[in-house]
Amino acid sequence: DQQVKQNSPSLSVQEGRISILNCDYTNSMFDYFLWYKKYPAEGPTFLISISSIKDKNEDGRFTVFLNKSAKHLSLHIVPSQPGDSAVYFCAASDGNNRLAFGKGNQVVVIP
Amino acid sequence: DVKVTQSSRYLVKRTGEKVFLECVQDMDHENMFWYRQDPGLGLRLIYFSYDVKMKEKGDIPEGYSVSREKKERFSLILESASTNQTSMYLCASYSGYTDTQYFGPGTRLTVL
């Protein structure tokens, strides 16, 4: 059973606008969440993370929001740039060094 | 900077061949992981290792084995490759300091 779910497999957005990616999880033991970005034929690169003691973490154009009661997190990219076109994976950890990954969201930023 | 390298970017093998995929990290991390990525299925954990000579099965270990003889090197072995093992294989190394997994560039394996 998938513990981390990313719906809406693909998203198209105009350059300069906001991209919002959503992620839901089922395991209440998850206490650390990460977003990875992946270009074709490359490995995923770490983008941003958030601990369960926070509800928001910001790094430049990227902000992650966590709603623990809803078991939901989201990644906001503002403003979106063509170089942001990639697959984004949501991942969650319960502290045992293993990550549970979602299936990914394809983002296409239109110039 | 954490550096995780994988022995090949692209590999083509025939059904029944034995395949070795190598992964090396230079940060003295204890935990290392092998995943495969397939369209629509995300990243699925095959095996992981939390120390030299230690290994644990992940979610899809069937048809694979691993070897960790040195801390920096974690090998994935396909004993007898099959066409359904055509995939992108990703190695990762875990940093307890940043609580983050760092990935190698991936090996695109095609089994004919």
PDB file of N, CA, C and O in Angstrom, chain B residues 7-21 78 81-83 85-89 106-112:
ATOM      1  N   SER B   7      28.829   3.176 -11.804  1.00  0.00           N
ATOM      2  CA  SER B   7      29.846   2.708 -12.748  1.00  0.00           C
ATOM      3  C   SER B   7      29.495   2.971 -14.205  1.00  0.00           C
ATOM      4  O   SER B   7      30.375   3.228 -15.019  1.00  0.00           O
ATOM      5  N   SER B   8      28.209   2.909 -14.543  1.00  0.00           N
ATOM      6  CA  SER B   8      27.831   3.110 -15.944  1.00  0.00           C
ATOM      7  C   SER B   8      26.597   3.994 -16.017  1.00  0.00           C
ATOM      8  O   SER B   8      25.737   3.917 -15.148  1.00  0.00           O
ATOM      9  N   ARG B   9      26.496   4.824 -17.035  1.00  0.00           N
ATOM     10  CA  ARG B   9      25.281   5.600 -17.238  1.00  0.00           C
ATOM     11  C   ARG B   9      24.264   4.806 -18.057  1.00  0.00           C
ATOM     12  O   ARG B   9      23.071   4.878 -17.834  1.00  0.00           O
ATOM     13  N   TYR B  10      24.783   4.065 -19.030  1.00  0.00           N
ATOM     14  CA  TYR B  10      23.922   3.251 -19.882  1.00  0.00           C
ATOM     15  C   TYR B  10      24.533   1.857 -20.016  1.00  0.00           C
ATOM     16  O   TYR B  10      25.743   1.717 -20.138  1.00  0.00           O
ATOM     17  N   LEU B  11      23.657   0.855 -19.989  1.00  0.00           N
ATOM     18  CA  LEU B  11      24.125  -0.531 -20.064  1.00  0.00           C
ATOM     19  C   LEU B  11      23.101  -1.337 -20.847  1.00  0.00           C
ATOM     20  O   LEU B  11      21.891  -1.195 -20.616  1.00  0.00           O
ATOM     21  N   VAL B  12      23.585  -2.170 -21.759  1.00  0.00           N
ATOM     22  CA  VAL B  12      22.691  -3.064 -22.501  1.00  0.00           C
ATOM     23  C   VAL B  12      23.185  -4.487 -22.287  1.00  0.00           C
ATOM     24  O   VAL B  12      24.358  -4.787 -22.535  1.00  0.00           O
ATOM     25  N   LYS B  13      22.310  -5.353 -21.827  1.00  0.00           N
ATOM     26  CA  LYS B  13      22.661  -6.739 -21.541  1.00  0.00           C
ATOM     27  C   LYS B  13      21.620  -7.664 -22.180  1.00  0.00           C
ATOM     28  O   LYS B  13      20.518  -7.231 -22.537  1.00  0.00           O
ATOM     29  N   ARG B  14      21.995  -8.936 -22.249  1.00  0.00           N
ATOM     30  CA  ARG B  14      21.073  -9.919 -22.804  1.00  0.00           C
ATOM     31  C   ARG B  14      20.425 -10.724 -21.678  1.00  0.00           C
ATOM     32  O   ARG B  14      20.999 -10.884 -20.598  1.00  0.00           O
ATOM     33  N   THR B  15      19.247 -11.220 -21.956  1.00  0.00           N
ATOM     34  CA  THR B  15      18.537 -12.072 -20.996  1.00  0.00           C
ATOM     35  C   THR B  15      19.427 -13.213 -20.538  1.00  0.00           C
ATOM     36  O   THR B  15      20.083 -13.864 -21.362  1.00  0.00           O
ATOM     37  N   GLY B  16      19.462 -13.416 -19.229  1.00  0.00           N
ATOM     38  CA  GLY B  16      20.254 -14.498 -18.664  1.00  0.00           C
ATOM     39  C   GLY B  16      21.651 -14.095 -18.239  1.00  0.00           C
ATOM     40  O   GLY B  16      22.316 -14.848 -17.509  1.00  0.00           O
ATOM     41  N   GLU B  17      22.111 -12.939 -18.657  1.00  0.00           N
ATOM     42  CA  GLU B  17      23.447 -12.486 -18.269  1.00  0.00           C
ATOM     43  C   GLU B  17      23.464 -12.070 -16.800  1.00  0.00           C
ATOM     44  O   GLU B  17      22.452 -11.632 -16.245  1.00  0.00           O
ATOM     45  N   LYS B  18      24.636 -12.172 -16.195  1.00  0.00           N
ATOM     46  CA  LYS B  18      24.833 -11.661 -14.839  1.00  0.00           C
ATOM     47  C   LYS B  18      25.287 -10.210 -14.971  1.00  0.00           C
ATOM     48  O   LYS B  18      26.179  -9.900 -15.759  1.00  0.00           O
ATOM     49  N   VAL B  19      24.649  -9.340 -14.197  1.00  0.00           N
ATOM     50  CA  VAL B  19      24.913  -7.908 -14.320  1.00  0.00           C
ATOM     51  C   VAL B  19      25.351  -7.345 -12.971  1.00  0.00           C
ATOM     52  O   VAL B  19      24.739  -7.641 -11.929  1.00  0.00           O
ATOM     53  N   PHE B  20      26.407  -6.551 -13.005  1.00  0.00           N
ATOM     54  CA  PHE B  20      26.894  -5.874 -11.798  1.00  0.00           C
ATOM     55  C   PHE B  20      26.734  -4.373 -11.982  1.00  0.00           C
ATOM     56  O   PHE B  20      27.232  -3.803 -12.942  1.00  0.00           O
ATOM     57  N   LEU B  21      26.073  -3.738 -11.028  1.00  0.00           N
ATOM     58  CA  LEU B  21      25.993  -2.282 -11.000  1.00  0.00           C
ATOM     59  C   LEU B  21      26.715  -1.819  -9.747  1.00  0.00           C
ATOM     60  O   LEU B  21      26.417  -2.280  -8.643  1.00  0.00           O
ATOM     61  N   LEU B  78      22.380  -8.514 -10.602  1.00  0.00           N
ATOM     62  CA  LEU B  78      21.273  -9.233 -11.225  1.00  0.00           C
ATOM     63  C   LEU B  78      21.838 -10.586 -11.639  1.00  0.00           C
ATOM     64  O   LEU B  78      22.657 -10.668 -12.560  1.00  0.00           O
ATOM     65  N   ALA B  81      19.729 -11.713 -15.686  1.00  0.00           N
ATOM     66  CA  ALA B  81      18.910 -10.573 -16.093  1.00  0.00           C
ATOM     67  C   ALA B  81      17.691 -11.018 -16.905  1.00  0.00           C
ATOM     68  O   ALA B  81      17.770 -11.936 -17.734  1.00  0.00           O
ATOM     69  N   SER B  82      16.584 -10.321 -16.658  1.00  0.00           N
ATOM     70  CA  SER B  82      15.365 -10.580 -17.418  1.00  0.00           C
ATOM     71  C   SER B  82      14.855  -9.254 -17.979  1.00  0.00           C
ATOM     72  O   SER B  82      15.206  -8.174 -17.491  1.00  0.00           O
ATOM     73  N   THR B  83      14.009  -9.350 -18.994  1.00  0.00           N
ATOM     74  CA  THR B  83      13.549  -8.132 -19.667  1.00  0.00           C
ATOM     75  C   THR B  83      12.774  -7.216 -18.722  1.00  0.00           C
ATOM     76  O   THR B  83      12.796  -5.990 -18.887  1.00  0.00           O
ATOM     77  N   GLN B  85      13.565  -6.401 -15.920  1.00  0.00           N
ATOM     78  CA  GLN B  85      14.506  -5.643 -15.114  1.00  0.00           C
ATOM     79  C   GLN B  85      15.096  -4.463 -15.887  1.00  0.00           C
ATOM     80  O   GLN B  85      15.985  -3.760 -15.384  1.00  0.00           O
ATOM     81  N   THR B  86      14.605  -4.245 -17.080  1.00  0.00           N
ATOM     82  CA  THR B  86      14.938  -3.025 -17.811  1.00  0.00           C
ATOM     83  C   THR B  86      14.377  -1.848 -17.033  1.00  0.00           C
ATOM     84  O   THR B  86      13.179  -1.778 -16.764  1.00  0.00           O
ATOM     85  N   SER B  87      15.264  -0.923 -16.647  1.00  0.00           N
ATOM     86  CA  SER B  87      14.832   0.160 -15.770  1.00  0.00           C
ATOM     87  C   SER B  87      15.968   1.148 -15.571  1.00  0.00           C
ATOM     88  O   SER B  87      17.093   0.935 -16.028  1.00  0.00           O
ATOM     89  N   MET B  88      15.656   2.231 -14.855  1.00  0.00           N
ATOM     90  CA  MET B  88      16.682   3.158 -14.378  1.00  0.00           C
ATOM     91  C   MET B  88      17.006   2.747 -12.948  1.00  0.00           C
ATOM     92  O   MET B  88      16.111   2.674 -12.096  1.00  0.00           O
ATOM     93  N   TYR B  89      18.288   2.498 -12.690  1.00  0.00           N
ATOM     94  CA  TYR B  89      18.726   2.086 -11.354  1.00  0.00           C
ATOM     95  C   TYR B  89      19.468   3.241 -10.689  1.00  0.00           C
ATOM     96  O   TYR B  89      20.385   3.832 -11.257  1.00  0.00           O
ATOM     97  N   GLY B 106      22.519   7.606 -11.794  1.00  0.00           N
ATOM     98  CA  GLY B 106      21.642   6.575 -12.346  1.00  0.00           C
ATOM     99  C   GLY B 106      22.295   5.762 -13.443  1.00  0.00           C
ATOM    100  O   GLY B 106      23.206   6.239 -14.146  1.00  0.00           O
ATOM    101  N   THR B 107      21.854   4.533 -13.581  1.00  0.00           N
ATOM    102  CA  THR B 107      22.252   3.649 -14.684  1.00  0.00           C
ATOM    103  C   THR B 107      20.995   3.215 -15.400  1.00  0.00           C
ATOM    104  O   THR B 107      20.105   2.610 -14.795  1.00  0.00           O
ATOM    105  N   ARG B 108      20.933   3.540 -16.679  1.00  0.00           N
ATOM    106  CA  ARG B 108      19.805   3.093 -17.495  1.00  0.00           C
ATOM    107  C   ARG B 108      20.166   1.715 -18.052  1.00  0.00           C
ATOM    108  O   ARG B 108      21.034   1.605 -18.909  1.00  0.00           O
ATOM    109  N   LEU B 109      19.535   0.681 -17.524  1.00  0.00           N
ATOM    110  CA  LEU B 109      19.814  -0.697 -17.948  1.00  0.00           C
ATOM    111  C   LEU B 109      18.720  -1.179 -18.893  1.00  0.00           C
ATOM    112  O   LEU B 109      17.536  -1.066 -18.587  1.00  0.00           O
ATOM    113  N   THR B 110      19.153  -1.703 -20.031  1.00  0.00           N
ATOM    114  CA  THR B 110      18.228  -2.325 -20.972  1.00  0.00           C
ATOM    115  C   THR B 110      18.603  -3.789 -21.093  1.00  0.00           C
ATOM    116  O   THR B 110      19.769  -4.120 -21.356  1.00  0.00           O
ATOM    117  N   VAL B 111      17.619  -4.658 -20.884  1.00  0.00           N
ATOM    118  CA  VAL B 111      17.848  -6.104 -21.020  1.00  0.00           C
ATOM    119  C   VAL B 111      17.082  -6.582 -22.252  1.00  0.00           C
ATOM    120  O   VAL B 111      15.857  -6.441 -22.325  1.00  0.00           O
ATOM    121  N   LEU B 112      17.831  -7.117 -23.199  1.00  0.00           N
ATOM    122  CA  LEU B 112      17.226  -7.545 -24.475  1.00  0.00           C
ATOM    123  C   LEU B 112      16.889  -9.027 -24.466  1.00  0.00           C
ATOM    124  O   LEU B 112      17.582  -9.816 -23.809  1.00  0.00           O
TER     125      LEU B 112
END
